[in-house]
CSV table of C-alpha atoms in Angstrom, one decimal:
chain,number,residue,atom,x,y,z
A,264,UNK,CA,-0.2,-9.2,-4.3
A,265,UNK,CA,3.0,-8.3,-3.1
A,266,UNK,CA,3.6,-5.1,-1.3
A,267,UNK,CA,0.2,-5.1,-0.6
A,268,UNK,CA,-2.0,-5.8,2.9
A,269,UNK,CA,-5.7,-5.9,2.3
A,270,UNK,CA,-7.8,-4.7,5.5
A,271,UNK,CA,-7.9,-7.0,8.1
A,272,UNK,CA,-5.0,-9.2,7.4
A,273,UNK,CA,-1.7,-8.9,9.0
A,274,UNK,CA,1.7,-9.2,7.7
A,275,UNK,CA,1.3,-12.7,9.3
A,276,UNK,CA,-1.5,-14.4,7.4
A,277,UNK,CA,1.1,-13.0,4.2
A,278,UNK,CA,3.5,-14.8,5.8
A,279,UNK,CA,1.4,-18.1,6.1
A,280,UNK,CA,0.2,-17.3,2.7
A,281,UNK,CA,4.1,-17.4,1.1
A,282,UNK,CA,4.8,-20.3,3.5
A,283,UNK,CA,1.5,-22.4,2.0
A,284,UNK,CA,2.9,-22.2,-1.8
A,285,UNK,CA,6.1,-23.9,-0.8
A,286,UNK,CA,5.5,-25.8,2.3
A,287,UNK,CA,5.2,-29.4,1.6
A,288,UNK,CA,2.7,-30.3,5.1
A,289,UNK,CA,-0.1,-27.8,3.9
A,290,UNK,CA,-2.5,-28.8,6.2
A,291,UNK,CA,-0.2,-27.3,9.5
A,292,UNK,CA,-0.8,-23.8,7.8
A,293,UNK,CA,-4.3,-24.6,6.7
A,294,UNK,CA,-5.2,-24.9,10.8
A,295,UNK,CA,-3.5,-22.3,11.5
A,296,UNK,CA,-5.9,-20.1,9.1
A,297,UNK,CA,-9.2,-22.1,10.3
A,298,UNK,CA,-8.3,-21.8,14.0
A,299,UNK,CA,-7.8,-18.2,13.7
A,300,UNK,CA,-10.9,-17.8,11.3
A,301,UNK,CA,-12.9,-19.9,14.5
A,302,UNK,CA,-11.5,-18.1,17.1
A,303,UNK,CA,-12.9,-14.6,15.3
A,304,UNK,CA,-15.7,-15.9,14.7
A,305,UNK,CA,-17.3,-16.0,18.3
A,306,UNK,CA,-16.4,-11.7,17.9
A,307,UNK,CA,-19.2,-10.6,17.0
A,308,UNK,CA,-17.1,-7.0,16.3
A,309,UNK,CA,-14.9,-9.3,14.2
A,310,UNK,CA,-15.3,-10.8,10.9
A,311,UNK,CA,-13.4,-14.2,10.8
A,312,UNK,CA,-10.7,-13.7,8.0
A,313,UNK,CA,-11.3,-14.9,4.4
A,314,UNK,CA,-8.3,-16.2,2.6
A,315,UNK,CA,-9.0,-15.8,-1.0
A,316,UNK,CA,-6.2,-17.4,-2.8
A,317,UNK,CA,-4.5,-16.1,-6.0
A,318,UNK,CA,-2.8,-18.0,-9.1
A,319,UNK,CA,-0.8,-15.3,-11.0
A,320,UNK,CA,0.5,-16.4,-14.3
A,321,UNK,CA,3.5,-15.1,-15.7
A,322,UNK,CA,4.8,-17.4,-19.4
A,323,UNK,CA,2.3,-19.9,-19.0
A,324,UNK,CA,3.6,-20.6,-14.9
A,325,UNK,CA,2.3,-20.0,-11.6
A,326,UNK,CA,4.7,-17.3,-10.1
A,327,UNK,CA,4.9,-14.4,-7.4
A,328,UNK,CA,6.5,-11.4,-9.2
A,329,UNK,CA,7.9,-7.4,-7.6
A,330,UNK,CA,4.9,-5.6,-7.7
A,331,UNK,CA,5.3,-2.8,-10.1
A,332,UNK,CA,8.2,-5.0,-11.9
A,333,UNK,CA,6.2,-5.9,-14.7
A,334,UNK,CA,6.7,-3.5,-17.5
A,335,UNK,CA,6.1,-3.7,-21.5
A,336,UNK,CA,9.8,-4.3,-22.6
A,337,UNK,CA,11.2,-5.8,-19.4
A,338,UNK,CA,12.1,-8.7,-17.9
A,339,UNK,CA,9.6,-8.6,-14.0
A,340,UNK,CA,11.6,-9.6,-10.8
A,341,UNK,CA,10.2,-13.0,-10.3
A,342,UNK,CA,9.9,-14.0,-6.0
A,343,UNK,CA,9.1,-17.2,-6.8
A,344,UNK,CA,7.9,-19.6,-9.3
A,345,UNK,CA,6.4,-22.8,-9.0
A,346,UNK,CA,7.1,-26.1,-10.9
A,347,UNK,CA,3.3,-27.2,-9.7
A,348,UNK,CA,0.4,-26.4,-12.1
A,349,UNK,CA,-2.0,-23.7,-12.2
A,350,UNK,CA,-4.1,-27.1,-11.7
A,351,UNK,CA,-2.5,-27.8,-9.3
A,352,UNK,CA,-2.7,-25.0,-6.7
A,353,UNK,CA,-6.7,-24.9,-8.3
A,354,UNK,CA,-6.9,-28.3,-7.2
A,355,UNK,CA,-5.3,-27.3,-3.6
A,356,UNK,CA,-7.8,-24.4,-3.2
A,357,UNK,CA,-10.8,-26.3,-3.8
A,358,UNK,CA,-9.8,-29.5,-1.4
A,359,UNK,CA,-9.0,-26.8,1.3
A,360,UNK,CA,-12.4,-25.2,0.2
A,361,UNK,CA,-11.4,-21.3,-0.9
A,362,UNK,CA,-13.8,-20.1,-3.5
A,363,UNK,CA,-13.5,-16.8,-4.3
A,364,UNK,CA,-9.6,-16.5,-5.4
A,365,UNK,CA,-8.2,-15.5,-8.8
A,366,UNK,CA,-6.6,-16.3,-11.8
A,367,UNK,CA,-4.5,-13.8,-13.1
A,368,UNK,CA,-3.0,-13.6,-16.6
A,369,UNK,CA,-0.2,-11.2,-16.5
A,370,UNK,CA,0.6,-10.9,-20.4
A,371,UNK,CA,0.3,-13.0,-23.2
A,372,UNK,CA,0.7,-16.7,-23.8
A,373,UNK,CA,-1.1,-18.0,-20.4
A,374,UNK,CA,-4.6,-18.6,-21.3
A,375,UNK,CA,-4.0,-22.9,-21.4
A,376,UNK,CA,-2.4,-22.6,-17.8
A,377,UNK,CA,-5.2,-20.2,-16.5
A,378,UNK,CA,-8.2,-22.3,-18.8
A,379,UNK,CA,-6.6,-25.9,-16.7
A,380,UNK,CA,-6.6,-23.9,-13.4
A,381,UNK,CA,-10.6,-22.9,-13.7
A,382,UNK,CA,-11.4,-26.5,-15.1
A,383,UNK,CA,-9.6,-27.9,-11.8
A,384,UNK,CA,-11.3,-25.5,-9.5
A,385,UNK,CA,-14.9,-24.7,-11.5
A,386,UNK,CA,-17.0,-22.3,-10.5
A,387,UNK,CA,-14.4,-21.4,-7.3
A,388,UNK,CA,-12.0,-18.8,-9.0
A,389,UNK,CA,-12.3,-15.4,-10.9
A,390,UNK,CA,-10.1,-14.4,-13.7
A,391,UNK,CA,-8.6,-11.8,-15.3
A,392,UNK,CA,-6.2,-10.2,-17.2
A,393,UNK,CA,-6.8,-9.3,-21.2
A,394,UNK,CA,-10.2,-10.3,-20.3
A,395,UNK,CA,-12.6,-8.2,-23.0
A,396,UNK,CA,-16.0,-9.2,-24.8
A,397,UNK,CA,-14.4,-11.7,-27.1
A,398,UNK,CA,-13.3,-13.7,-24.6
A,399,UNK,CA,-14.9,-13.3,-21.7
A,400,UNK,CA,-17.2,-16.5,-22.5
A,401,UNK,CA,-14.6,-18.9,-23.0
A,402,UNK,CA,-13.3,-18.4,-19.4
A,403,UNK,CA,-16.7,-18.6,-18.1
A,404,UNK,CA,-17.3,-22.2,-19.9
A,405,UNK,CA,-14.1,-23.1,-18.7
A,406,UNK,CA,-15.4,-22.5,-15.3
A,407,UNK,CA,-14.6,-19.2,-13.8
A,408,UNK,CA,-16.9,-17.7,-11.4
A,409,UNK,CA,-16.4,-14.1,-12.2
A,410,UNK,CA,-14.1,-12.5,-14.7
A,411,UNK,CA,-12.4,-9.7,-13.7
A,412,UNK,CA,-11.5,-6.6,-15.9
A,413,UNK,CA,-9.5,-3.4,-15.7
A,414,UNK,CA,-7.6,-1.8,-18.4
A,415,UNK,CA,-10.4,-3.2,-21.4
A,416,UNK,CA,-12.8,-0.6,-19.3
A,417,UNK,CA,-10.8,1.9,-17.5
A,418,UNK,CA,-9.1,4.6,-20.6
A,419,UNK,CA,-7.1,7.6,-20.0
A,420,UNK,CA,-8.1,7.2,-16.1
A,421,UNK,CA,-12.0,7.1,-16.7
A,422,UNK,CA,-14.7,4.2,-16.6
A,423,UNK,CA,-15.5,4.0,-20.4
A,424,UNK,CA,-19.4,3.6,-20.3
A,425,UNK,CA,-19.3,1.7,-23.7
A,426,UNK,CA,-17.0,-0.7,-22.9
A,427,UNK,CA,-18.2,-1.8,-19.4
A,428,UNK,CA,-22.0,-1.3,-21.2
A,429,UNK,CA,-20.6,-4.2,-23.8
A,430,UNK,CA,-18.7,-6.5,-21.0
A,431,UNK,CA,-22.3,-6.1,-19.0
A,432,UNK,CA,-23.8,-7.3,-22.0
A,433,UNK,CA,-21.3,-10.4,-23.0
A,434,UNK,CA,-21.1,-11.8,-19.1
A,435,UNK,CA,-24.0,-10.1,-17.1
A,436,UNK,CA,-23.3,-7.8,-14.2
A,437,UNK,CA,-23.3,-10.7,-11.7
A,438,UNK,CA,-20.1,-12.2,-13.5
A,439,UNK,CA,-18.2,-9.0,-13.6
A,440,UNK,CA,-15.8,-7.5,-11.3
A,441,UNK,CA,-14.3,-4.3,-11.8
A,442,UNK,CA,-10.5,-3.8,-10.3
């Protein structure tokens, strides 16, 4: 996500990250992550790095938004924005083989694009956004890995027991992610 650097990966493998959703030759940028990932790997103090891809949907497309831009009421600063698919980029991430990535709705009106991105890719991306009991299923069948929730569980700051007791029960704890 934008403005944000997970442990372990540099500003760098951002960059190669931005450069991979709009660089026509993907595979240059691809080798550049495997050779890195293989040259770690004979560390035994270092984990090799694990690029987990992510799809965020914004109006039914794939697009990079300002973190912290995306407000009830207002129009989000948009990066970027694709004219590829959700499918698309699914179909990407599973020829380059990086399971473990995610779909993320922000805000209504992208459950087709984010339903055609877990078909292309099944069983190799998590979900979420809006994801609650009622619907948690249907992104499962359509081939998500995980589903991934936050606000549905988290009220007023605090884990509410009931609700995560009642995703537990809809998806099993193996299926769930917490964020």
């Amino acid at each position: 996500r934008p403005g944000a650097i997970a442990p372990g990966l540099s500003r760098f493998w951002l960059l190669v990250w931005n450069i991979r959703l709009v660089a026509p030759n993907r595979w240059f940028i691809l080798a550049i992550v495997r050779r890195q990932a293989q040259s770690n790997s004979g560390d035994k103090r270092r984990k090799p790095v694990r690029f987990r891809p992510c799809i965020d949907l914004h109006e039914g497309c794939v697009k990079q938004i300002v973190g912290g831009s995306l407000r009830d009421g207002e129009a989000p600063t948009t990066n970027f924005q694709s004219e590829r698919s959700s499918g698309d980029f699914a179909r990407l991430y599973c020829e380059d083989d990086l399971p473990g990535g995610h779909v993320i709705m922000l805000g209504k009106g992208n459950e087709p694009a984010a339903v055609e991105a877990l078909g292309a890719y099944s069983g190799g991306l998590h979900v979420g956004g809006g994801i609650a009991p009622d619907n948690a299923l249907l992104y499962l069948h359509a081939g998500a890995s995980h589903v991934i929730v936050t606000s549905y569980v988290f009220r007023n700051g605090q884990v509410d027991a009931d609700r995560l007791s009642g995703m537990v029960t809809a998806v099993g704890r193996n299926r769930l992610v917490l964020d």
